mmCIF file of C-alpha atoms and ligand atoms in Angstrom:
data_model
loop_
_atom_site.group_PDB
_atom_site.id
_atom_site.type_symbol
_atom_site.label_atom_id
_atom_site.label_comp_id
_atom_site.label_asym_id
_atom_site.label_seq_id
_atom_site.Cartn_x
_atom_site.Cartn_y
_atom_site.Cartn_z
ATOM 1 C CA MET M 9 128.980 144.158 44.028
ATOM 2 C CA ALA M 10 132.114 144.940 42.241
ATOM 3 C CA ILE M 11 133.824 141.760 41.041
ATOM 4 C CA ARG M 12 135.085 139.404 43.017
ATOM 5 C CA VAL M 13 138.651 140.369 43.420
ATOM 6 C CA LEU M 14 140.789 137.698 44.991
ATOM 7 C CA PRO M 15 143.632 138.828 48.150
ATOM 8 C CA SER M 16 147.749 139.807 47.012
ATOM 9 C CA GLN M 17 148.481 136.476 48.387
ATOM 10 C CA ILE M 18 146.501 134.471 46.345
ATOM 11 C CA ILE M 19 146.654 136.427 43.293
ATOM 12 C CA GLU M 20 150.049 136.467 43.732
ATOM 13 C CA MET M 21 150.479 131.764 44.120
ATOM 14 C CA LEU M 22 148.399 132.374 41.214
ATOM 15 C CA ALA M 23 151.065 134.363 40.261
ATOM 16 C CA SER M 24 153.846 132.529 41.046
ATOM 17 C CA ARG M 25 155.802 131.587 37.914
ATOM 18 C CA ARG M 26 155.513 127.245 38.705
ATOM 19 C CA HIS M 27 151.903 127.656 39.282
ATOM 20 C CA ARG M 28 151.973 130.045 35.170
ATOM 21 C CA LEU M 29 154.224 126.955 34.192
ATOM 22 C CA ARG M 30 152.244 124.198 36.030
ATOM 23 C CA HIS M 31 148.101 125.839 34.725
ATOM 24 C CA PHE M 32 150.958 126.592 31.224
ATOM 25 C CA LEU M 33 152.206 122.716 30.106
ATOM 26 C CA TRP M 34 148.790 121.370 32.145
ATOM 27 C CA HIS M 35 147.366 122.781 28.516
ATOM 28 C CA ALA M 36 149.907 122.494 26.447
ATOM 29 C CA VAL M 37 150.886 118.859 27.395
ATOM 30 C CA ARG M 38 148.114 117.755 26.408
ATOM 31 C CA SER M 39 146.564 119.877 23.345
ATOM 32 C CA ALA M 40 150.111 118.991 21.640
ATOM 33 C CA TRP M 41 150.566 114.877 22.274
ATOM 34 C CA ASN M 42 148.823 113.045 19.775
ATOM 35 C CA ASN M 43 149.433 116.833 17.388
ATOM 36 C CA PRO M 44 152.448 114.465 14.739
ATOM 37 C CA GLN M 45 154.864 117.382 14.393
ATOM 38 C CA LEU M 46 155.817 116.671 18.669
ATOM 39 C CA THR M 47 158.497 114.144 18.059
ATOM 40 C CA ASP M 48 159.052 110.937 19.561
ATOM 41 C CA GLU M 49 162.215 112.370 21.694
ATOM 42 C CA VAL M 50 160.670 115.688 22.898
ATOM 43 C CA LYS M 51 157.857 112.348 23.994
ATOM 44 C CA ALA M 52 159.917 111.185 25.694
ATOM 45 C CA PHE M 53 161.887 114.115 27.277
ATOM 46 C CA ILE M 54 158.514 115.150 28.498
ATOM 47 C CA ARG M 55 157.370 111.917 30.053
ATOM 48 C CA ASP M 56 160.997 111.607 31.472
ATOM 49 C CA LYS M 57 159.814 114.871 33.668
ATOM 50 C CA GLY M 58 157.393 113.426 35.149
ATOM 51 C CA TRP M 59 154.838 115.137 32.915
ATOM 52 C CA GLY M 60 153.745 112.533 30.135
ATOM 53 C CA PRO M 61 149.787 112.619 30.787
ATOM 54 C CA PRO M 62 148.416 108.878 32.066
ATOM 55 C CA ASN M 63 148.055 105.855 29.428
ATOM 56 C CA ASP M 64 148.115 108.945 26.174
ATOM 57 C CA ARG M 65 144.810 110.343 27.403
ATOM 58 C CA VAL M 66 144.723 113.203 25.525
ATOM 59 C CA PRO M 67 141.452 115.147 24.107
ATOM 60 C CA LEU M 68 142.138 115.827 20.291
ATOM 61 C CA ASP M 69 144.056 112.757 17.829
ATOM 62 C CA ALA M 70 146.400 113.168 15.895
ATOM 63 C CA LYS M 71 143.972 115.441 13.115
ATOM 64 C CA ARG M 72 142.306 117.456 15.964
ATOM 65 C CA LYS M 73 139.372 115.853 16.083
ATOM 66 C CA LEU M 74 138.652 115.118 19.847
ATOM 67 C CA ILE M 75 138.317 111.924 21.421
ATOM 68 C CA LEU M 76 135.013 111.940 23.928
ATOM 69 C CA ASP M 77 135.382 108.257 24.935
ATOM 70 C CA ASN M 78 138.603 108.711 26.664
ATOM 71 C CA HIS M 79 137.742 110.475 30.107
ATOM 72 C CA SER M 80 139.521 112.806 29.351
ATOM 73 C CA GLY M 81 137.406 114.919 29.889
ATOM 74 C CA GLU M 82 137.118 114.423 33.532
ATOM 75 C CA ASP M 83 140.863 115.618 33.724
ATOM 76 C CA PHE M 84 139.933 118.317 32.767
ATOM 77 C CA LEU M 85 136.959 119.251 34.959
ATOM 78 C CA TYR M 86 138.640 117.504 37.675
ATOM 79 C CA MET M 87 141.674 119.454 37.613
ATOM 80 C CA HIS M 88 139.443 123.036 37.140
ATOM 81 C CA ARG M 89 137.945 121.461 40.257
ATOM 82 C CA GLN M 90 141.140 121.195 42.542
ATOM 83 C CA MET M 91 141.931 125.121 41.295
ATOM 84 C CA ILE M 92 138.935 125.740 42.202
ATOM 85 C CA LYS M 93 139.210 124.285 45.327
ATOM 86 C CA GLU M 94 142.532 125.503 46.044
ATOM 87 C CA VAL M 95 141.675 128.985 46.127
ATOM 88 C CA SER M 96 138.537 128.111 48.174
ATOM 89 C CA GLU M 97 140.867 126.174 51.030
ATOM 90 C CA LEU M 98 142.525 129.524 50.836
ATOM 91 C CA LEU M 99 140.250 131.854 51.063
ATOM 92 C CA ASP M 100 138.472 130.100 53.990
ATOM 93 C CA GLN M 101 141.391 130.596 56.129
ATOM 94 C CA LEU M 102 142.357 133.813 55.040
ATOM 95 C CA GLU M 103 138.615 134.296 57.049
ATOM 96 C CA GLU M 104 137.726 135.472 52.909
ATOM 97 C CA GLN M 105 134.481 136.166 51.346
ATOM 98 C CA SER M 106 134.454 133.003 49.271
ATOM 99 C CA LEU M 107 134.780 132.795 44.850
ATOM 100 C CA THR M 108 131.373 133.268 43.310
ATOM 101 C CA PHE M 109 130.401 131.764 40.272
ATOM 102 C CA TRP M 110 128.324 132.704 37.150
ATOM 103 C CA ARG M 111 125.439 131.210 37.734
ATOM 104 C CA SER M 112 124.261 131.756 33.800
ATOM 105 C CA ILE M 113 127.184 133.265 31.263
ATOM 106 C CA PRO M 114 125.952 137.228 31.657
ATOM 107 C CA LYS M 115 124.404 138.652 29.176
ATOM 108 C CA PRO M 116 125.540 141.570 26.780
ATOM 109 C CA GLY M 117 124.268 144.667 28.314
ATOM 110 C CA GLY M 118 123.882 142.984 31.809
ATOM 111 C CA HIS M 119 125.642 143.515 34.617
ATOM 112 C CA PRO M 120 128.237 146.095 34.303
ATOM 113 C CA ASP M 121 130.436 144.414 36.285
ATOM 114 C CA PHE M 122 131.309 142.181 33.223
ATOM 115 C CA ALA M 123 131.199 144.451 30.437
ATOM 116 C CA LEU M 124 133.287 143.151 27.375
ATOM 117 C CA PRO M 125 136.224 144.566 26.924
ATOM 118 C CA PRO M 126 136.465 145.524 22.621
ATOM 119 C CA ALA M 127 138.239 143.452 20.415
ATOM 120 C CA TRP M 128 141.748 144.280 19.043
ATOM 121 C CA SER M 129 143.073 143.894 15.366
ATOM 122 C CA TYR M 130 145.831 141.591 15.121
ATOM 123 C CA ASP M 131 148.727 142.708 13.221
ATOM 124 C CA ASP M 132 151.974 140.263 13.901
ATOM 125 C CA PRO M 133 153.987 140.463 11.129
ATOM 126 C CA SER M 134 155.129 137.006 10.843
ATOM 127 C CA GLU M 135 151.403 135.910 10.288
ATOM 128 C CA SER M 136 149.978 136.678 6.660
ATOM 129 C CA ALA M 137 148.416 140.030 5.982
ATOM 130 C CA ALA M 138 145.336 137.690 5.215
ATOM 131 C CA THR M 139 145.397 135.625 8.285
ATOM 132 C CA ASN M 140 145.186 138.967 10.718
ATOM 133 C CA ALA M 141 142.193 140.426 8.659
ATOM 134 C CA ALA M 142 141.021 136.496 9.612
ATOM 135 C CA MET M 143 141.756 136.660 13.574
ATOM 136 C CA THR M 144 139.962 140.202 13.891
ATOM 137 C CA ALA M 145 137.116 139.821 11.888
ATOM 138 C CA ARG M 146 136.892 136.565 14.259
ATOM 139 C CA LEU M 147 137.885 138.091 17.235
ATOM 140 C CA GLN M 148 134.283 140.811 16.530
ATOM 141 C CA ARG M 149 132.886 138.013 16.006
ATOM 142 C CA VAL M 150 133.787 136.482 19.396
ATOM 143 C CA LYS M 151 132.672 139.590 20.878
ATOM 144 C CA SER M 152 129.422 140.703 19.428
ATOM 145 C CA ASP M 153 126.090 140.148 20.660
ATOM 146 C CA ALA M 154 124.997 137.320 18.202
ATOM 147 C CA TYR M 155 127.643 135.656 19.034
ATOM 148 C CA PHE M 156 126.472 135.896 21.921
ATOM 149 C CA ARG M 157 122.525 135.482 21.432
ATOM 150 C CA ASP M 158 123.562 133.052 18.236
ATOM 151 C CA THR M 159 125.885 130.848 19.742
ATOM 152 C CA ILE M 160 126.143 131.231 23.615
ATOM 153 C CA VAL M 161 122.563 130.827 24.467
ATOM 154 C CA THR M 162 122.723 128.389 22.630
ATOM 155 C CA TRP M 163 125.208 125.853 23.767
ATOM 156 C CA GLU M 164 124.216 127.100 27.237
ATOM 157 C CA ALA M 165 120.894 125.709 27.156
ATOM 158 C CA PHE M 166 122.896 122.126 25.887
ATOM 159 C CA TYR M 167 124.881 121.854 29.007
ATOM 160 C CA THR M 168 121.791 121.910 31.087
ATOM 161 C CA ASN M 169 119.541 120.442 29.513
ATOM 162 C CA PRO M 170 118.943 117.358 31.858
ATOM 163 C CA ALA M 171 118.180 115.366 28.486
ATOM 164 C CA ASN M 172 121.166 116.283 26.604
ATOM 165 C CA LEU M 173 122.942 115.830 30.002
ATOM 166 C CA ALA M 174 121.889 112.360 30.644
ATOM 167 C CA GLN M 175 122.973 111.508 27.463
ATOM 168 C CA LEU M 176 126.641 111.948 27.805
ATOM 169 C CA SER M 177 129.637 110.892 30.334
ATOM 170 C CA LEU M 178 131.179 113.168 32.350
ATOM 171 C CA GLY M 179 134.345 112.726 29.641
ATOM 172 C CA ALA M 180 132.689 113.556 26.310
ATOM 173 C CA LEU M 181 130.901 116.584 28.491
ATOM 174 C CA GLY M 182 134.545 117.506 29.625
ATOM 175 C CA ASN M 183 136.268 117.951 26.170
ATOM 176 C CA LEU M 184 133.010 118.989 25.026
ATOM 177 C CA LEU M 185 132.630 121.800 27.177
ATOM 178 C CA GLU M 186 136.560 123.214 26.827
ATOM 179 C CA MET M 187 136.484 122.727 23.296
ATOM 180 C CA THR M 188 133.241 124.918 22.057
ATOM 181 C CA ILE M 189 131.767 127.373 25.006
ATOM 182 C CA HIS M 190 135.130 127.814 27.303
ATOM 183 C CA ASN M 191 137.263 128.887 24.849
ATOM 184 C CA ASN M 192 135.111 130.728 23.081
ATOM 185 C CA LEU M 193 135.108 132.122 26.620
ATOM 186 C CA HIS M 194 137.660 133.018 27.545
ATOM 187 C CA MET M 195 138.642 134.867 24.371
ATOM 188 C CA ARG M 196 135.076 136.490 24.749
ATOM 189 C CA TRP M 197 136.553 138.004 27.536
ATOM 190 C CA ALA M 198 139.970 138.952 27.384
ATOM 191 C CA SER M 199 141.751 142.017 26.667
ATOM 192 C CA VAL M 200 143.723 143.373 24.289
ATOM 193 C CA PRO M 201 147.075 141.462 25.743
ATOM 194 C CA ILE M 202 150.332 143.213 26.649
ATOM 195 C CA GLY M 203 151.203 139.524 24.402
ATOM 196 C CA TYR M 204 151.593 137.109 25.439
ATOM 197 C CA MET M 205 154.096 133.920 26.941
ATOM 198 C CA PRO M 206 155.762 132.117 25.382
ATOM 199 C CA SER M 207 155.087 132.139 21.625
ATOM 200 C CA PRO M 208 154.471 129.170 19.387
ATOM 201 C CA ASN M 209 157.845 129.944 18.378
ATOM 202 C CA PHE M 210 159.496 130.466 21.328
ATOM 203 C CA ASP M 211 162.949 129.919 20.625
ATOM 204 C CA ASP M 212 164.638 127.109 22.412
ATOM 205 C CA THR M 213 167.880 128.970 23.327
ATOM 206 C CA ARG M 214 165.770 132.058 25.487
ATOM 207 C CA ASP M 215 164.896 132.061 29.169
ATOM 208 C CA ILE M 216 160.854 133.508 29.762
ATOM 209 C CA ASP M 217 161.249 136.541 31.033
ATOM 210 C CA PRO M 218 160.293 137.888 33.997
ATOM 211 C CA LYS M 219 157.884 139.807 33.344
ATOM 212 C CA TRP M 220 155.351 137.844 32.830
ATOM 213 C CA ASP M 221 155.285 136.595 36.316
ATOM 214 C CA ALA M 222 153.544 139.874 36.931
ATOM 215 C CA THR M 223 150.481 140.619 38.262
ATOM 216 C CA SER M 224 149.508 142.382 35.680
ATOM 217 C CA TYR M 225 149.993 139.795 33.141
ATOM 218 C CA ASP M 226 146.635 138.563 33.608
ATOM 219 C CA TYR M 227 145.505 137.677 30.059
ATOM 220 C CA LEU M 228 142.018 135.254 29.020
ATOM 221 C CA GLY M 229 143.553 133.802 26.097
ATOM 222 C CA ASP M 230 146.582 132.463 27.999
ATOM 223 C CA THR M 231 146.828 129.591 29.553
ATOM 224 C CA ASN M 232 149.946 131.242 31.716
ATOM 225 C CA SER M 233 148.173 134.376 32.303
ATOM 226 C CA SER M 234 144.233 133.026 32.398
ATOM 227 C CA HIS M 235 143.765 131.857 35.537
ATOM 228 C CA VAL M 236 145.450 135.198 37.382
ATOM 229 C CA ASN M 237 142.258 137.036 35.718
ATOM 230 C CA PRO M 238 139.403 137.559 37.833
ATOM 231 C CA ILE M 239 136.846 136.415 35.162
ATOM 232 C CA PHE M 240 138.428 132.944 35.746
ATOM 233 C CA TRP M 241 136.641 132.249 38.335
ATOM 234 C CA TYR M 242 133.628 133.598 37.585
ATOM 235 C CA LEU M 243 134.389 131.023 33.351
ATOM 236 C CA HIS M 244 135.326 128.149 35.265
ATOM 237 C CA GLY M 245 132.586 128.478 38.467
ATOM 238 C CA TRP M 246 129.804 127.959 35.503
ATOM 239 C CA VAL M 247 132.092 125.403 33.622
ATOM 240 C CA ASP M 248 132.707 123.342 37.073
ATOM 241 C CA SER M 249 129.101 123.265 38.190
ATOM 242 C CA ARG M 250 128.122 121.532 35.089
ATOM 243 C CA ILE M 251 129.576 118.520 36.684
ATOM 244 C CA ASP M 252 126.788 118.679 39.220
ATOM 245 C CA ARG M 253 124.017 118.517 36.568
ATOM 246 C CA TRP M 254 125.797 116.343 35.227
ATOM 247 C CA ALA M 255 125.691 114.104 38.191
ATOM 248 C CA ALA M 256 122.245 115.421 38.611
ATOM 249 C CA ALA M 257 120.359 114.343 35.769
ATOM 250 C CA ASN M 258 122.929 110.639 35.408
ATOM 251 C CA ARG M 259 121.163 110.310 39.125
ATOM 252 C CA VAL M 260 125.556 109.456 40.059
ATOM 253 C CA SER M 261 125.011 110.408 44.585
ATOM 254 C CA GLU M 262 128.949 110.234 44.292
ATOM 255 C CA ILE M 263 131.230 110.750 40.903
ATOM 256 C CA ALA M 264 134.044 108.318 40.767
ATOM 257 C CA CYS M 265 136.604 110.271 37.453
ATOM 258 C CA ILE M 266 138.825 108.564 35.854
ATOM 259 C CA GLY M 267 140.386 111.216 34.359
ATOM 260 C CA THR M 268 141.954 113.223 37.667
ATOM 261 C CA TRP M 269 145.293 114.140 36.028
ATOM 262 C CA THR M 270 146.629 117.027 36.853
ATOM 263 C CA GLY M 271 149.785 117.811 35.535
ATOM 264 C CA LYS M 272 153.275 115.947 37.890
ATOM 265 C CA LEU M 273 152.184 116.143 41.533
ATOM 266 C CA GLU M 274 154.970 117.497 44.444
ATOM 267 C CA GLU M 275 156.870 115.721 46.084
ATOM 268 C CA GLY M 276 155.148 114.821 48.242
ATOM 269 C CA TRP M 277 151.743 114.277 47.251
ATOM 270 C CA THR M 278 148.879 111.800 45.840
ATOM 271 C CA HIS M 279 146.851 112.792 43.755
ATOM 272 C CA GLY M 280 143.004 114.732 45.151
ATOM 273 C CA ALA M 281 144.948 116.508 47.241
ATOM 274 C CA PRO M 282 144.422 120.689 45.699
ATOM 275 C CA GLU M 283 148.172 120.837 47.677
ATOM 276 C CA ALA M 284 149.072 118.559 45.018
ATOM 277 C CA LEU M 285 149.763 120.859 42.534
ATOM 278 C CA THR M 286 151.092 123.957 44.069
ATOM 279 C CA ALA M 287 152.396 122.960 47.381
ATOM 280 C CA SER M 288 155.163 124.510 47.774
ATOM 281 C CA VAL M 289 154.282 128.201 46.121
ATOM 282 C CA ARG M 290 151.176 127.976 48.605
ATOM 283 C CA ARG M 291 153.273 127.797 52.123
ATOM 284 C CA GLU M 292 155.715 130.341 50.303
ATOM 285 C CA ALA M 293 152.345 132.633 49.684
ATOM 286 C CA MET M 294 151.000 132.181 52.890
ATOM 287 C CA GLY M 295 153.622 131.581 55.118
ATOM 288 C CA GLY M 296 154.130 135.146 55.751
ATOM 289 C CA HIS M 297 157.095 135.781 53.125
ATOM 290 C CA ALA M 298 154.050 137.877 50.186
ATOM 291 C CA HIS M 299 156.167 140.346 49.539
ATOM 292 C CA GLY M 300 159.341 140.755 48.037
ATOM 293 C CA HIS M 301 160.171 137.154 47.759
ATOM 294 C CA ALA M 302 159.769 136.809 43.710
ATOM 295 C CA GLY M 303 163.337 136.139 42.481
ATOM 296 C CA HIS M 304 163.969 133.295 45.558
ATOM 297 C CA GLU M 305 160.108 131.663 44.476
ATOM 298 C CA GLN M 306 161.705 131.150 41.205
ATOM 299 C CA ASP M 307 164.192 129.017 41.654
ATOM 300 C CA GLY M 308 164.095 125.397 41.921
ATOM 301 C CA GLU M 309 164.201 122.261 40.102
ATOM 302 C CA ASP M 310 161.308 121.678 39.356
ATOM 303 C CA ILE M 311 160.598 125.192 37.479
ATOM 304 C CA ARG M 312 163.742 124.837 35.772
ATOM 305 C CA GLU M 313 162.146 121.201 34.231
ATOM 306 C CA MET M 314 158.390 122.712 33.538
ATOM 307 C CA GLU M 315 160.552 125.642 31.798
ATOM 308 C CA ALA M 316 162.941 122.831 29.340
ATOM 309 C CA ILE M 317 159.557 121.121 28.605
ATOM 310 C CA VAL M 318 158.379 124.388 27.484
ATOM 311 C CA ARG M 319 161.504 124.925 25.629
ATOM 312 C CA LYS M 320 161.158 121.711 23.897
ATOM 313 C CA LEU M 321 157.616 121.740 22.893
ATOM 314 C CA GLY M 322 157.902 124.623 21.423
ATOM 315 C CA SER M 323 160.916 123.880 19.359
ATOM 316 C CA CYS M 324 158.399 121.817 18.337
ATOM 317 C CA LYS M 325 156.253 124.620 17.502
ATOM 318 C CA VAL M 326 153.321 123.158 18.524
ATOM 319 C CA ILE M 327 151.950 125.351 22.328
ATOM 320 C CA ARG M 328 148.269 126.162 21.232
ATOM 321 C CA ASN M 329 146.607 128.486 23.246
ATOM 322 C CA PHE M 330 143.018 129.328 23.516
ATOM 323 C CA TYR M 331 143.093 132.342 21.292
ATOM 324 C CA ASP M 332 144.058 129.647 18.451
ATOM 325 C CA VAL M 333 139.779 129.711 18.160
ATOM 326 C CA LEU M 334 141.043 132.706 16.270
ATOM 327 C CA ARG M 335 143.359 130.502 13.102
ATOM 328 C CA ASP M 336 141.840 128.393 10.803
ATOM 329 C CA PRO M 337 141.611 125.440 11.803
ATOM 330 C CA LYS M 338 145.109 123.249 11.309
HETATM 331 CU CU1 CU R 418 142.294 125.737 32.216
#
């Protein structure tokens, strides 16, 4: 069995600027929301554009400590479950084989499809030599066999054991999963990026270069591109199946989430339908115009507004991404 590559229509949908920005902003707004550097003016702008998290429900407090009792971890699990549902429905529609998930995290030297891409060295001129060296060392560590043996195996066992799951609310589980094993798995399976968009120092006036919309930009370390990468779906399938294990451990037959935030919904959709994420992209991808429409797909008021929010976040320097697990905690 080779690694599952999604049909081109679905890849194009996932790689569209609209879908990229939705995933990027959903993560970026949550991560930045309580950051003291995010100004009230920018928060008001984000709210005004329909991208404010309901009840300010986000995973981190102003000191970047995890909040485990506000249901924001449910948002994390719910939103990604919607993404999985959306892709699954499209695969059905195309009469293609369904998504396959990791039942357990692939071992070093295990299945060749999941062999780790090698680490790379950081040489970012805007960072000090010490920071570059520290990030390089951390990346090597996350990709090492020892990291699997000492850290991943421990986390995986913890998040699988019903006795532990029975002691956690679903929201606590979601936030813990996201900030521990999930972020690090993204970096463990990441390949050397061609760069990433937008940088934390994204300047206020520049447009987003169309090169970041290419289907080849599928860097797992950036929320703008990670979901274009086939590994994303294996990894998130593993995360998603923790929901059902949690429900079984807690004898919950129907999960009632309070955290169901998926970002600003598309016109005319209410939450709960995966189409609410990307109805218009889906129409284009599946409507038989799968080729050569990159230009017109990039039009649209919603895209302009999302880009404007990205710039505002960038101007406050509050954008964090998966690769930030390699930085010094700030
Ligand atoms: Cu995500």
